[in-house]
GROMACS .gro file of C-alpha atoms in nm:
model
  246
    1UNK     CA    1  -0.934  -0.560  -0.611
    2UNK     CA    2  -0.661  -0.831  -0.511
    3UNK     CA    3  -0.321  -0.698  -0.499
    4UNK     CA    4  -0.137  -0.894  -0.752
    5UNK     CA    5   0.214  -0.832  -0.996
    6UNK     CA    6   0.350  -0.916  -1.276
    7UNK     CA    7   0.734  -0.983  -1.383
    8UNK     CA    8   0.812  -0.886  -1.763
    9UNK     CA    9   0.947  -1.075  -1.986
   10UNK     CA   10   1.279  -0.932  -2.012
   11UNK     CA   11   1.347  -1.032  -1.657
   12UNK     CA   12   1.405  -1.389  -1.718
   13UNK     CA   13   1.624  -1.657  -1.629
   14UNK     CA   14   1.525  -1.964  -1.797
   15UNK     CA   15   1.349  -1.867  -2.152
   16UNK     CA   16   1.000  -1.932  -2.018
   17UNK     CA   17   1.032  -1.825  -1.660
   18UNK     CA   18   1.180  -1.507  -1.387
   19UNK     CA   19   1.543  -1.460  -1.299
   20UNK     CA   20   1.526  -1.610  -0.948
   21UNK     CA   21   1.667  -1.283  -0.803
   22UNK     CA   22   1.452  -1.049  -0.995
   23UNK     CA   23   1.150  -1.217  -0.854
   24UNK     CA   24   1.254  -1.222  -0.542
   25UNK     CA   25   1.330  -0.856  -0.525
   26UNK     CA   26   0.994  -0.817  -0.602
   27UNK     CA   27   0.867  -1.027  -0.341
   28UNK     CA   28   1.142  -0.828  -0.091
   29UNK     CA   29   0.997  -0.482  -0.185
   30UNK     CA   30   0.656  -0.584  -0.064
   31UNK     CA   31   0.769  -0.732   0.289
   32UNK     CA   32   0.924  -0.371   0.237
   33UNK     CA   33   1.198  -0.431   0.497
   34UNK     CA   34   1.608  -0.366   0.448
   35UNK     CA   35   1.657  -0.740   0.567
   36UNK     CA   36   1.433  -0.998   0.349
   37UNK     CA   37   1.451  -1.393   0.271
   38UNK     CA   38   1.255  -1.507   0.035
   39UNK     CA   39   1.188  -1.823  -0.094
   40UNK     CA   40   1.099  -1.967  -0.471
   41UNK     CA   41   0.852  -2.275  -0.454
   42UNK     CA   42   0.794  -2.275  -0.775
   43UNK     CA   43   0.943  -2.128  -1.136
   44UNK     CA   44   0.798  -1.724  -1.174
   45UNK     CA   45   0.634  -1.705  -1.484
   46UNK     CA   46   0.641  -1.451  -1.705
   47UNK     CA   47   0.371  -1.204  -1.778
   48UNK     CA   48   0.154  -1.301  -1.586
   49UNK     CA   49  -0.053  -1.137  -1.277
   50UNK     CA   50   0.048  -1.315  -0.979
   51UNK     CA   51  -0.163  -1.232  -0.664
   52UNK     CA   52  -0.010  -1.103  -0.359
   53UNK     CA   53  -0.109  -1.266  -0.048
   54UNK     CA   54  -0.051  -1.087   0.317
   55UNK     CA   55  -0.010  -1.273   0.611
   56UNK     CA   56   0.114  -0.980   0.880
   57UNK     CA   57   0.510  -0.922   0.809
   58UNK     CA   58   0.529  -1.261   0.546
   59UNK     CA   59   0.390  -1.225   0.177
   60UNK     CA   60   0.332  -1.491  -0.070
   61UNK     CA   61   0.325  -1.473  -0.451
   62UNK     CA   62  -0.003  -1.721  -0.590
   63UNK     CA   63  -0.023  -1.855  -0.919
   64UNK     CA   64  -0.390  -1.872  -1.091
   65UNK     CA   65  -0.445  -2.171  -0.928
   66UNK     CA   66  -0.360  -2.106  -0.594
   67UNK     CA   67   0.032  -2.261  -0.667
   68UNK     CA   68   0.301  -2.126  -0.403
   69UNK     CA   69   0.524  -1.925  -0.600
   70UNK     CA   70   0.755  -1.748  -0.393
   71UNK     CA   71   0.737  -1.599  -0.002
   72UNK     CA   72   0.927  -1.358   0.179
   73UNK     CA   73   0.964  -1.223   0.505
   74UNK     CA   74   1.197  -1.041   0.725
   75UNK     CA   75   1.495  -1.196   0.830
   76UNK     CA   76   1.866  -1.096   0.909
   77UNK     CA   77   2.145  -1.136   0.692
   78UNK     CA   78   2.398  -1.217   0.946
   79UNK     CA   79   2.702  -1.231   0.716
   80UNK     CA   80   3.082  -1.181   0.683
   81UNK     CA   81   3.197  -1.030   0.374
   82UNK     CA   82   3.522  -1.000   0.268
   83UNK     CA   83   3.822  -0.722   0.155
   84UNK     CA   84   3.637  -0.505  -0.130
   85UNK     CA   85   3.806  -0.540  -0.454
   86UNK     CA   86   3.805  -0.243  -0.759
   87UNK     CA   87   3.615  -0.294  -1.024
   88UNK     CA   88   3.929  -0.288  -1.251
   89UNK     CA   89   4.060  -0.620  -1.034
   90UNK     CA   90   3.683  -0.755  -1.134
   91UNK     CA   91   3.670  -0.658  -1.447
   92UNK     CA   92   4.003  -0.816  -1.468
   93UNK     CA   93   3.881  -1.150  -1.322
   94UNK     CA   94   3.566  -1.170  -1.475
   95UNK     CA   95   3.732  -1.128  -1.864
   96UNK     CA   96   4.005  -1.451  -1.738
   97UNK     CA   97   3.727  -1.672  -1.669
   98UNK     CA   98   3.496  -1.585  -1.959
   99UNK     CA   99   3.545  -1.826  -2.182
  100UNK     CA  100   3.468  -2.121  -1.865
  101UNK     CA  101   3.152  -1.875  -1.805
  102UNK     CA  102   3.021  -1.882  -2.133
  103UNK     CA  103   3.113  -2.259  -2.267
  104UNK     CA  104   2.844  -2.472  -2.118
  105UNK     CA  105   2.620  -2.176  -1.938
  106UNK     CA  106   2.247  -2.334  -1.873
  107UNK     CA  107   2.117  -2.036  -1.939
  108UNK     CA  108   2.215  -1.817  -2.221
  109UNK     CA  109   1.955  -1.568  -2.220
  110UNK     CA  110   1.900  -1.493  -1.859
  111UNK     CA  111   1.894  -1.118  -1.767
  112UNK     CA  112   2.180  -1.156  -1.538
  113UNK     CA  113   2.477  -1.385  -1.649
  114UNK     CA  114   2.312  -1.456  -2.005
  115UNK     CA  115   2.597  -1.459  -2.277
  116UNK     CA  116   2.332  -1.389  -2.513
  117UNK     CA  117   2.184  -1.087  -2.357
  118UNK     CA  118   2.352  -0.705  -2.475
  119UNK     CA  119   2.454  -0.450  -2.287
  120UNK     CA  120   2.146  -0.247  -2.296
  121UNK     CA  121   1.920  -0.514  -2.197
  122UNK     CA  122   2.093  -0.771  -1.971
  123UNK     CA  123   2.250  -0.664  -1.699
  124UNK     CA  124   2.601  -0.829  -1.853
  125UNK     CA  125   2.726  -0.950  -1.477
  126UNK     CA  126   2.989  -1.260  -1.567
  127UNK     CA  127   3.156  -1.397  -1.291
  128UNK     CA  128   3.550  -1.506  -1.294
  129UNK     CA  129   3.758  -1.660  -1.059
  130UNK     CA  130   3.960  -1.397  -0.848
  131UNK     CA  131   4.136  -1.621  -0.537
  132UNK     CA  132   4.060  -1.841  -0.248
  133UNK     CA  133   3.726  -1.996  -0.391
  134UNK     CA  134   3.592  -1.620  -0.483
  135UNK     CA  135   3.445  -1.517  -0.761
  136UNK     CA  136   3.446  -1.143  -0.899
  137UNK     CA  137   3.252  -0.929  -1.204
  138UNK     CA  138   3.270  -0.539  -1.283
  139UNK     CA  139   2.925  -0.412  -1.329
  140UNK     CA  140   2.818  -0.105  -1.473
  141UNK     CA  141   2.388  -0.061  -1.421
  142UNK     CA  142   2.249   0.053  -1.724
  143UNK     CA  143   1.956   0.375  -1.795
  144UNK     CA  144   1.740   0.131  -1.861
  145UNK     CA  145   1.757  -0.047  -1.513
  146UNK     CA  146   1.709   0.297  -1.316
  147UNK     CA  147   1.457   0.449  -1.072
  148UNK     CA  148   1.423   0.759  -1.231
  149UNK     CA  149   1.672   0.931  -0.904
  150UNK     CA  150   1.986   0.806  -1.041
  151UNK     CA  151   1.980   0.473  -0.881
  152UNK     CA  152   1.913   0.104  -0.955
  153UNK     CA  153   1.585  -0.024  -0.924
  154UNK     CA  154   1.593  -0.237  -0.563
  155UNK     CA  155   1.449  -0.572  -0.787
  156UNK     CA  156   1.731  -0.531  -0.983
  157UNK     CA  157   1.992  -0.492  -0.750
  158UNK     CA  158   1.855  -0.818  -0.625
  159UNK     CA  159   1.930  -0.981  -0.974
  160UNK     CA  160   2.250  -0.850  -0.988
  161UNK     CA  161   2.335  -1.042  -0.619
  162UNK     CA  162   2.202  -1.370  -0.736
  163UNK     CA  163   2.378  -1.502  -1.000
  164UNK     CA  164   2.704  -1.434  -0.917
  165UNK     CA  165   2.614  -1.675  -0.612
  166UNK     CA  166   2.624  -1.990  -0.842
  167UNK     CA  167   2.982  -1.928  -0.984
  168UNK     CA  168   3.093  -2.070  -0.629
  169UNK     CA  169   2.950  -2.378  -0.634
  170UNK     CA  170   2.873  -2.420  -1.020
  171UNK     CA  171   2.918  -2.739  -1.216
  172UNK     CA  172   3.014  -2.550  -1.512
  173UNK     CA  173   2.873  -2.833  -1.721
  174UNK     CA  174   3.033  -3.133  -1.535
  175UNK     CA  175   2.731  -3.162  -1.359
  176UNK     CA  176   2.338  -3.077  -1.325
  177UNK     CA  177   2.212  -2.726  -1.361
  178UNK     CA  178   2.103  -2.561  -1.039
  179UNK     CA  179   1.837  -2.384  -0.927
  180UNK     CA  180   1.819  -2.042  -0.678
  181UNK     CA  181   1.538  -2.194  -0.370
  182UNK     CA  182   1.636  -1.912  -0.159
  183UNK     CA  183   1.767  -1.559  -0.153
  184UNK     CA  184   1.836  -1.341   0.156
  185UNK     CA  185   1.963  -0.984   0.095
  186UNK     CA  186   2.031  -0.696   0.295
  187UNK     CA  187   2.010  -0.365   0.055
  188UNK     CA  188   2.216  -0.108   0.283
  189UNK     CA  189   2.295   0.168   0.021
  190UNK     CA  190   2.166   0.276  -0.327
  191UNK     CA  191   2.297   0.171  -0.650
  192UNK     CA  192   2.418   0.431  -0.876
  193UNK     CA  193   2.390   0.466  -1.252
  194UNK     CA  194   2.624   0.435  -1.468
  195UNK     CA  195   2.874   0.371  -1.172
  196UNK     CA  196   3.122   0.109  -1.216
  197UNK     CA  197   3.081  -0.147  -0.929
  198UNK     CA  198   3.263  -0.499  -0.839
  199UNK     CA  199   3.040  -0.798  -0.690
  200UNK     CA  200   3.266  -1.058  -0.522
  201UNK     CA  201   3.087  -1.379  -0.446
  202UNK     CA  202   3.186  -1.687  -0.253
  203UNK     CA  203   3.093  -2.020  -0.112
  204UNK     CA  204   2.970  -2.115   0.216
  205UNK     CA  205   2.890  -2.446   0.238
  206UNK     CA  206   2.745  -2.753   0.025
  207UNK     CA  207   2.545  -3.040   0.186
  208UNK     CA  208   2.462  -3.281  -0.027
  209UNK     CA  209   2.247  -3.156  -0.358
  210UNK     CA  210   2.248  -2.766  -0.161
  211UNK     CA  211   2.447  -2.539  -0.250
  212UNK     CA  212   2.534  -2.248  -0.020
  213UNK     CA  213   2.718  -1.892  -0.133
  214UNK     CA  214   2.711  -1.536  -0.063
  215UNK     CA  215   2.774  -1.257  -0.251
  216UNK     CA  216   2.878  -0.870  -0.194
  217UNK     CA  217   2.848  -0.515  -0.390
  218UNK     CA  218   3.064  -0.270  -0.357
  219UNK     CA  219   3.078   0.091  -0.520
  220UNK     CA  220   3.394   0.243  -0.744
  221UNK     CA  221   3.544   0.331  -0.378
  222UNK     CA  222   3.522  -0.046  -0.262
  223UNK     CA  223   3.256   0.077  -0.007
  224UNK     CA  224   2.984  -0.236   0.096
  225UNK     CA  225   2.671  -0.164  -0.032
  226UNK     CA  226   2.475  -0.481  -0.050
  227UNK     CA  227   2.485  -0.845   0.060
  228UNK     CA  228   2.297  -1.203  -0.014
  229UNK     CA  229   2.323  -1.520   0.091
  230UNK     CA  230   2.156  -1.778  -0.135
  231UNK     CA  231   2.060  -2.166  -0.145
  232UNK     CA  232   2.123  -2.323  -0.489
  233UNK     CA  233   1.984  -2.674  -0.507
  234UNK     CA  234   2.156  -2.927  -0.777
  235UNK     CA  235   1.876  -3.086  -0.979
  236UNK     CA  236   1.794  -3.455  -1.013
  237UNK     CA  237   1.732  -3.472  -1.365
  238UNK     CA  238   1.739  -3.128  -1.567
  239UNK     CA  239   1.534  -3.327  -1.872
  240UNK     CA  240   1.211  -3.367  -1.640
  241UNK     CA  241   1.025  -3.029  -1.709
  242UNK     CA  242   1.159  -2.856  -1.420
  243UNK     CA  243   1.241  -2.514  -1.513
  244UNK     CA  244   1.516  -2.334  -1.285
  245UNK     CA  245   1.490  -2.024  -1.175
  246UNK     CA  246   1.824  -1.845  -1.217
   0.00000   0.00000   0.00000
């Protein structure tokens, strides 16, 4: 039998597709190494079996017809990050800059950063501005996210380093919605439940329509856990049937 997975529908970004980092934390636990990149060709749907395609170290996600989804493959992180914050200096941040976060978000049901979404079934990361271009949340991984050893589920942690990545370079409605093309994490530590933990995110670059940020985890002790660097790419024309992926 071909290897092949499917993403639930409560992991979404969009309505109709995956949360960009979700999917690619399932593509990341396949390549199976601490240090993955992977890249989204195409929107994940949603229930759905996608086969799994194996080409030594790289793997690719296939749609029914063959379609490129997504493909990962080791690669290093090679990041700074900077000073850990609390989470009560997050959570202090991210409850300042709610109102921006929620006013004109793209996406108000995505698993993530989705207004919409409670706190027992989204993961309920919103992003505020701390300083210096940075952006900061207080997150708190629910039961329902868990590995059944106390920590986060490694697809999840994923999710929870992606969208805080867009706050950086966000149009926050002045401008086209983006969409997550690449993802490159390093998962160094587990994720507790039920642990408070701040993500600080910032940018790194922007070249034309591309869009380039990081984004850090650290535990109630301000210890580094886990890192990403992502590509966000600014659409052309968000009314052509293109569905993002965050």
């Amino acid at each position: 039998m071909p290897e092949a997975l499917t993403i639930p529908a409560r992991f979404n970004g969009p309505p109709s597709s995956a949360n960009g980092g979700y999917a690619s934390g399932r593509v990341a636990q396949l390549v199976g190494t601490e240090e993955v990149g992977v890249s989204l060709r195409l929107p994940p749907p949603l229930e759905r079996p996608l086969e799994v395609v194996r080409d030594g170290e790289r793997v690719e996600l296939r749609d029914g017809d063959g379609a490129l989804v997504a493909e990962g493959a080791p690669e290093t992180l090679g990041l700074d990050v900077p000073d850990a914050i609390l989470p009560d200096e997050a959570a202090a941040a991210s409850e300042a800059g709610r109102e921006t976060w929620t006013a004109n978000h793209p996406f108000r049901t995505c698993v993530v950063c989705g207004p919409d979404r409670g706190s027992h079934d989204g993961l309920c990361v919103f992003p505020g501005p701390l300083r210096d271009g940075m952006f900061a949340a207080r997150w708190t991984p629910d039961e329902s996210i868990a590995n059944g050893n106390g920590h986060v589920r490694p697809e999840c942690v994923w999710a929870a380093l992606d969208c805080p990545t867009s706050a950086p370079v966000a149009n926050f409605g002045d401008g086209p919605a983006m969409v997550l093309a690449k993802l490159t994490a390093r998962l160094a530590a587990p994720v507790r439940v039920g642990e408070e933990h701040s993500i600080v995110s910032w940018p790194l670059a922007i070249e034309g329509r591309k869009r380039h940020s990081a984004s850090a985890l650290y535990d109630s002790r301000g210890i580094l856990l886990c890192a990403s660097r992502a590509l966000w790419i600014e659409l052309r024309d968000f009314g052509a049937g293109t569905a993002p992926s965050r």
